[in-house]
Amino acid sequence: MVSFATYLFNPSYHLKMAHYLLLWFLASSYLHTSVNSCIDEERRALLTFKEDVTDPSGRLSSWVGLDCCQWKGISCNNITGRVEMMNLQNAYMYTLSAFDGDWDEMEYSSLGGKVNPSLLSLKHLNYLDLSKNDFRGISIPEFFGQIKSLRYLNLSSASFGGEIPPHLGNLPNLNYLDLGEESDYSLLELPSENLNWLSRLSSLKYLNLKGLDLSNTGVNWLNVVNMLPFLVELHLSSCQIQSLPPPGNISLASLLILDVSFNDLKFPFPEWFFNLTNLRKLDLRGNSLSGPFPIEFESLKSLEHLDLSFNSLKGQVPKLRGSFCNLKILNLAQNQFDGGIQELLGGLSSCPNSVLESLDLSSNMLNSQLPASLGMLRNLKFLTLYNNNMNGSIPESLGQLSQLVHLDLSFNPWEGFLTESHFINLTRLKYFAVGRVDPNPILPIPLTFKVSYDWVPPFMLHKINIGYCKVGPAFGVWLQSQTKLLFVKLRATGISDSIPEDWFLKISSQAQYLDLSYNQIHGKLPLQLKFSYALILDLSHNQFHGPLPLWSGDNVVRFKLEMNSFSGPIPWNLDQKFPKLESLYLAENHLNGTIPPSICNMRNLLVLSLRSNQLSGEFPREWSLLPDILILDAAYNNLSGKLPSSMGALGSLFLLKMNNNNLEGEIPLSLENCTSLRNIDLGDNKFTGKIPSWIGLNAPFVSILRLRSNFLSGHIPQELCNLENLHILDLALNRFSGTIPKCLNNVTALKLWNPLHIGLQ
Ligand SMILES: *[C@@H]1O[C@H](CO)[C@@H](O)[C@H](O)[C@H]1NC(C)=O
Ligand SMILES: *[C@@H]1O[C@H](CO)[C@@H](O)[C@H](O)[C@H]1NC(C)=O
Ligand SMILES: *[C@@H]1O[C@H](CO)[C@@H](O)[C@H](O)[C@H]1NC(C)=O
Ligand SMILES: *[C@@H]1O[C@H](CO)[C@@H](O)[C@H](O)[C@H]1NC(C)=O
Ligand SMILES: *[C@@H]1O[C@H](CO)[C@@H](O)[C@H](O)[C@H]1NC(C)=O
Ligand SMILES: *[C@@H]1O[C@H](CO)[C@@H](O)[C@H](O)[C@H]1NC(C)=O
Ligand SMILES: *[C@@H]1O[C@H](CO)[C@@H](O)[C@H](O)[C@H]1NC(C)=O
Ligand SMILES: *[C@@H]1O[C@H](CO)[C@@H](O)[C@H](O)[C@H]1NC(C)=O
Ligand SMILES: *[C@@H]1O[C@H](CO)[C@@H](O)[C@H](O)[C@H]1NC(C)=O
Ligand SMILES: *[C@@H]1O[C@H](CO)[C@@H](O)[C@H](O)[C@H]1NC(C)=O
């Protein structure tokens, strides 16, 4: 504590105060001549440091002028003016988005190059953070070991490489040492001789060695760590630790947080481990733990956070008898626990009051009912039972979990009803999932929503994910009231109502995902809506009618309206509405008119499905503009004229279905460039001429070839026998002459092949 008197009488305080006054009251021209609180020697040291680092994005561009205390990343003691902190962490966040540009971006804002020993002039530097930069495998400078004032050193994910200099052990004041590597692949190695340098860091409170290989150190890392009397937090994730060494005299008395996730630990654990009775957080994710939950864990009575996910634990979910009354977060996901959770809840019920906030039991083999005692977990915020085998009905006591924010009950074969009582006090619920997510098996689960039409729920969800589970027939008030949704999946929920335009309007401004498929929703859709954030819009398999909605969205990649009763033309400007579209499904509607050529401007298009409509006229000539298209299905329409010869440019084409139209002329030779074709159906048209021999020569993967019912003539080419994968060949009802090539008997994959139906005259 610095006394007020010190402030008043310290000259640098006055200088600083004067500086601020100048900032407030004087014209900016004064600033350059204003006094500074930076020590000149330290300023020069920093400039020397700056000269040696690479800085492509100009993060150090503020490092000019006299007052180095104002430079970005630098903090000085506000009394002495000494540089105490250098925080040069690369703040750029790598997001797991689809844009590979992110890596470049992160690289761009990284510092690199060399670390100049000029930093040794910063005699009071106690905080140095170079994390998330890219020093391209250069060694950690040995001189760091001479910055005796250091308390905090963060070199995590900074791509330093080689052996860690044991000189780091010369930092008697160091409290925090972070050498962890977020990507799991550390370029660093421990010094080969021993870890004694580490044991000399006698003030250490925090140590992170994530990603370093501890398996071949030939030393007992545990003994070393055991010599750090103040160690509170130890992170040894992904360190290739095979087992916990057995020595008998481990105390680690001050240790509160232990992260040994993603190693290769197995049970049994040595006895000393269960003496770590002060531990608050234990992370054992992703190890090789198998068998039942060891009862010895009960001695870890202080645990607030226990993570055993991604292991192979079996048997009953642990009872946690009264000894885990401090537990706030329990993660047992991705194991093989079976039975139910009665035991768990029974154990917790012996605590004076439950403080459990997060319970993740997803992806186990739990196979009994959810007990009503669930309701006593009054502080539960996060509950996921995703992907188990829990059956029976869901207890109404669920509705008592008034703190619940995230509830995932999906992928369980529940039965019975979900009623208003189940949600009665869930005022904070933001995420709700139940049912199945994929259509296999397509049967709905026998769980039904039974709420009155005008029920107003207490929650305002951000995500709703219900699949193959009966919600309808009404799109009741409870759904209409959910207008803040970002993610909507109501697939195969038996809704056979119409949806108010207003609801679409409200969610369109924020929704990222909208799937209402496989219901019987009827009515018209609002004609114009802008989905600024949506990636996927799927209204397929319903009974919408009226014209195709002219919706838009700059980020939409999938737009599915198939299997409805839309009529009229395909809008001519879809390309402008959905510039990033990858798949467009309009099949099985009543669309008429011609295919607008502008569809070919959607350069990202992979799938175009127009099957079973009443589209007429010629195929747009501009097909060659679609560089990546894989699936083109325009079967069962009334298209006429010739196939455009430009079609051959579609080298990626996988499936081409144009059957049951009025197409004529020859099968274009240009298709020979479509060397990836698997499935060709041009049957039931008026094609003339010969079967082109390229089918056997240039498209080796063809497995279905259907040219039935055309006016094709000439010989059946021998080259067809080259199609090793040919599975279905239907050439019936044409005007071929000559004989059937005998070699076709040698195409072993050929199953549906009836020589009588080949249509030879
Ligand atoms: C000086 O720094 C200390 C610690 O960072 C802070 O608590 C205090 O408010 C600062 N004083 C002034 C005048 O900025
Ligand atoms: C070190 O930096 C990384 C990345 O910038 C950060 O996530 C981590 O929390 C820091 N370590 C400490 C001990 O503050
Ligand atoms: C155990 O450690 C304590 C202090 O760390 C020490 O005094 C004692 O001698 C050790 N005992 C053995 C058997 O190593
Ligand atoms: C565990 O702690 C108890 C009491 O502190 C001590 O007697 C015992 O030796 C310890 N066991 C091990 C294996 O360290
Ligand atoms: C739930 O599943 C278990 C185990 O498969 C079975 O014994 C039990 O009868 C089922 N209960 C209900 C209500 O279906
Ligand atoms: C719902 O919460 C209120 C206030 O917290 C409480 O009085 C009421 O008993 C709760 N109802 C149920 C069914 O848990
Ligand atoms: C399309 O169908 C509508 C009736 O649904 C009809 O009025 C219109 O003339 C048709 N247009 C074309 C180009 O066939
Ligand atoms: C198909 O198009 C032809 C003209 O190309 C037209 O004569 C015929 O009536 C159309 N058939 C249907 C069912 O629309
Ligand atoms: C087939 O591809 C080749 C090479 O890309 C190109 O030169 C040729 O014009 C294409 N043929 C047709 C008919 O598109
Ligand atoms: C079928 O294959 C066999 C063995 O590969 C070959 O001897 C025979 O000539 C082939 N028959 C025809 C008709 O190509």
PDB file of C-alpha atoms and ligand atoms in Angstrom, residues 247-250 271-272 275, ligand 4:
ATOM      1  CA  PRO A 247       6.469 -42.027  -4.390  1.00  0.00           C
ATOM      2  CA  GLY A 248       5.123 -41.915  -0.899  1.00  0.00           C
ATOM      3  CA  ASN A 249       5.903 -38.451   0.298  1.00  0.00           C
ATOM      4  CA  ILE A 250       3.987 -36.176  -2.035  1.00  0.00           C
ATOM      5  CA  GLU A 271      -2.354 -43.530  -2.821  1.00  0.00           C
ATOM      6  CA  TRP A 272      -0.795 -40.089  -2.507  1.00  0.00           C
ATOM      7  CA  ASN A 275      -4.377 -37.150  -0.323  1.00  0.00           C
TER       8      ASN A 275
HETATM    9  C1  LIG B   4      -1.836 -39.209   3.239  1.00  0.00           C
HETATM   10  O1  LIG B   4      -2.002 -38.293   4.272  1.00  0.00           O
HETATM   11  C2  LIG B   4      -1.995 -38.866   5.555  1.00  0.00           C
HETATM   12  C3  LIG B   4      -2.332 -37.817   6.565  1.00  0.00           C
HETATM   13  O2  LIG B   4      -1.854 -36.562   6.170  1.00  0.00           O
HETATM   14  C4  LIG B   4      -0.617 -39.497   5.796  1.00  0.00           C
HETATM   15  O3  LIG B   4      -0.595 -40.119   7.051  1.00  0.00           O
HETATM   16  C5  LIG B   4      -0.355 -40.527   4.717  1.00  0.00           C
HETATM   17  O4  LIG B   4       0.935 -41.055   4.846  1.00  0.00           O
HETATM   18  C6  LIG B   4      -0.505 -39.918   3.362  1.00  0.00           C
HETATM   19  N1  LIG B   4      -0.425 -40.982   2.376  1.00  0.00           N
HETATM   20  C7  LIG B   4       0.339 -40.882   1.307  1.00  0.00           C
HETATM   21  C8  LIG B   4       0.343 -42.034   0.396  1.00  0.00           C
HETATM   22  O5  LIG B   4       0.972 -39.881   1.026  1.00  0.00           O
END
